[in-house]
Amino acid sequence: MMRNLKSLMLLPLLASCSASIPTGPGVLVLPGEGKDLALFHRDEEDCRQFAREPLTSSPVKPQSDEEGQRLYDIGFIQCMYHKGHRVPLPDGLTYGSLQDAGGTAPGEMPRP
């Protein structure tokens, strides 16, 4: 009986060690040029699911909440960019450099 009680007491401790799945993106994405708000919201829902899928279906889980959010954001940004919306870019990477490399850019994302 005492062994079962000790095991039950460890469950909350073990649960607190696992990273949680993000509930949404941690980045600002804006509608692409010529995209209406209704389309943007549909694309956003599709991309939230796209970003969530690898985190929930993979046997390898993120080690921390921060890593989970980073992986989610990467998938979300890739999906929204593919659908033609404006997404944030890391410093030093510009839409011009993407176009020079043969990529296409849906428009400049304003700096916060």
mmCIF file of C-alpha atoms in Angstrom:
data_model
loop_
_atom_site.group_PDB
_atom_site.id
_atom_site.type_symbol
_atom_site.label_atom_id
_atom_site.label_comp_id
_atom_site.label_asym_id
_atom_site.label_seq_id
_atom_site.Cartn_x
_atom_site.Cartn_y
_atom_site.Cartn_z
ATOM 1 C CA MET A 1 0.000 0.000 0.000
ATOM 2 C CA MET A 2 2.756 2.426 0.933
ATOM 3 C CA ARG A 3 4.575 1.650 -2.339
ATOM 4 C CA ASN A 4 1.451 2.568 -4.356
ATOM 5 C CA LEU A 5 1.104 5.812 -2.430
ATOM 6 C CA LYS A 6 4.715 6.757 -3.165
ATOM 7 C CA SER A 7 4.199 5.968 -6.853
ATOM 8 C CA LEU A 8 1.134 8.213 -6.982
ATOM 9 C CA MET A 9 3.061 11.038 -5.339
ATOM 10 C CA LEU A 10 5.707 10.848 -8.083
ATOM 11 C CA LEU A 11 3.221 11.308 -10.945
ATOM 12 C CA PRO A 12 2.885 15.119 -10.633
ATOM 13 C CA LEU A 13 6.652 15.434 -10.439
ATOM 14 C CA LEU A 14 7.143 13.369 -13.604
ATOM 15 C CA ALA A 15 4.392 15.236 -15.428
ATOM 16 C CA SER A 16 6.069 18.559 -14.694
ATOM 17 C CA CYS A 17 9.271 17.361 -16.395
ATOM 18 C CA SER A 18 7.718 16.956 -19.839
ATOM 19 C CA ALA A 19 7.391 19.848 -22.258
ATOM 20 C CA SER A 20 3.914 20.987 -23.198
ATOM 21 C CA ILE A 21 2.656 21.325 -26.755
ATOM 22 C CA PRO A 22 2.251 25.005 -27.728
ATOM 23 C CA THR A 23 -1.321 26.215 -28.067
ATOM 24 C CA GLY A 24 -0.487 28.697 -30.817
ATOM 25 C CA PRO A 25 2.258 30.521 -32.668
ATOM 26 C CA GLY A 26 4.640 32.844 -30.890
ATOM 27 C CA VAL A 27 5.223 34.955 -33.998
ATOM 28 C CA LEU A 28 3.278 37.603 -35.886
ATOM 29 C CA VAL A 29 2.228 36.685 -39.418
ATOM 30 C CA LEU A 30 0.295 39.116 -41.606
ATOM 31 C CA PRO A 31 -1.946 38.474 -44.604
ATOM 32 C CA GLY A 32 -0.125 38.362 -47.906
ATOM 33 C CA GLU A 33 -0.694 40.938 -50.596
ATOM 34 C CA GLY A 34 -4.127 40.480 -52.126
ATOM 35 C CA LYS A 35 -5.218 37.955 -49.449
ATOM 36 C CA ASP A 36 -8.474 38.691 -47.637
ATOM 37 C CA LEU A 37 -8.939 38.158 -43.914
ATOM 38 C CA ALA A 38 -11.223 35.120 -44.294
ATOM 39 C CA LEU A 39 -8.600 33.304 -46.382
ATOM 40 C CA PHE A 40 -5.893 34.337 -43.925
ATOM 41 C CA HIS A 41 -7.855 32.809 -41.011
ATOM 42 C CA ARG A 42 -8.427 29.537 -42.915
ATOM 43 C CA ASP A 43 -4.736 29.346 -43.795
ATOM 44 C CA GLU A 44 -3.794 30.147 -40.201
ATOM 45 C CA GLU A 45 -5.907 27.246 -38.892
ATOM 46 C CA ASP A 46 -4.382 24.883 -41.474
ATOM 47 C CA CYS A 47 -0.886 26.007 -40.516
ATOM 48 C CA ARG A 48 -1.545 25.668 -36.781
ATOM 49 C CA GLN A 49 -2.488 22.032 -37.431
ATOM 50 C CA PHE A 50 0.546 21.588 -39.696
ATOM 51 C CA ALA A 51 2.859 22.948 -36.961
ATOM 52 C CA ARG A 52 1.218 20.880 -34.199
ATOM 53 C CA GLU A 53 1.285 17.552 -36.067
ATOM 54 C CA PRO A 54 5.005 16.684 -35.754
ATOM 55 C CA LEU A 55 5.002 17.591 -32.060
ATOM 56 C CA THR A 56 2.073 15.320 -31.250
ATOM 57 C CA SER A 57 2.806 12.368 -33.548
ATOM 58 C CA SER A 58 6.576 11.990 -33.185
ATOM 59 C CA PRO A 59 7.945 9.601 -30.559
ATOM 60 C CA VAL A 60 10.699 12.166 -29.857
ATOM 61 C CA LYS A 61 9.258 15.016 -27.790
ATOM 62 C CA PRO A 62 10.776 18.473 -27.251
ATOM 63 C CA GLN A 63 13.000 18.696 -24.181
ATOM 64 C CA SER A 64 11.552 21.998 -23.004
ATOM 65 C CA ASP A 65 8.622 24.339 -23.569
ATOM 66 C CA GLU A 66 10.991 26.732 -25.372
ATOM 67 C CA GLU A 67 12.157 24.034 -27.795
ATOM 68 C CA GLY A 68 8.561 22.971 -28.431
ATOM 69 C CA GLN A 69 7.554 26.571 -29.176
ATOM 70 C CA ARG A 70 10.555 27.064 -31.473
ATOM 71 C CA LEU A 71 9.745 23.911 -33.457
ATOM 72 C CA TYR A 72 6.055 24.874 -33.639
ATOM 73 C CA ASP A 73 6.917 28.396 -34.844
ATOM 74 C CA ILE A 74 9.253 27.067 -37.548
ATOM 75 C CA GLY A 75 6.538 24.812 -38.961
ATOM 76 C CA PHE A 76 3.929 27.566 -38.710
ATOM 77 C CA ILE A 77 6.138 30.125 -40.475
ATOM 78 C CA GLN A 78 7.050 27.680 -43.253
ATOM 79 C CA CYS A 79 3.400 26.848 -43.870
ATOM 80 C CA MET A 80 2.185 30.463 -43.841
ATOM 81 C CA TYR A 81 5.030 31.541 -46.134
ATOM 82 C CA HIS A 82 4.148 28.726 -48.534
ATOM 83 C CA LYS A 83 0.542 29.989 -48.609
ATOM 84 C CA GLY A 84 1.776 33.472 -49.581
ATOM 85 C CA HIS A 85 1.516 35.375 -46.300
ATOM 86 C CA ARG A 86 4.033 37.791 -44.790
ATOM 87 C CA VAL A 87 6.210 36.163 -42.138
ATOM 88 C CA PRO A 88 9.057 37.311 -39.875
ATOM 89 C CA LEU A 89 12.608 36.700 -41.051
ATOM 90 C CA PRO A 90 15.792 36.424 -38.980
ATOM 91 C CA ASP A 91 18.122 39.423 -39.014
ATOM 92 C CA GLY A 92 20.428 39.377 -42.002
ATOM 93 C CA LEU A 93 17.975 37.482 -44.206
ATOM 94 C CA THR A 94 15.947 39.733 -46.457
ATOM 95 C CA TYR A 95 13.328 39.079 -49.066
ATOM 96 C CA GLY A 96 15.809 40.400 -51.617
ATOM 97 C CA SER A 97 18.310 37.685 -50.689
ATOM 98 C CA LEU A 98 15.552 35.078 -51.007
ATOM 99 C CA GLN A 99 14.697 36.323 -54.492
ATOM 100 C CA ASP A 100 18.387 36.378 -55.465
ATOM 101 C CA ALA A 101 18.558 32.710 -54.431
ATOM 102 C CA GLY A 102 15.663 31.867 -56.731
ATOM 103 C CA GLY A 103 12.918 32.035 -54.083
ATOM 104 C CA THR A 104 9.847 34.188 -54.212
ATOM 105 C CA ALA A 105 8.746 36.553 -51.492
ATOM 106 C CA PRO A 106 5.136 37.456 -50.677
ATOM 107 C CA GLY A 107 6.010 40.913 -49.341
ATOM 108 C CA GLU A 108 8.060 42.779 -46.759
ATOM 109 C CA MET A 109 7.235 42.146 -43.100
ATOM 110 C CA PRO A 110 7.362 45.372 -41.088
ATOM 111 C CA ARG A 111 9.733 45.390 -38.131
ATOM 112 C CA PRO A 112 8.038 45.470 -34.714
#
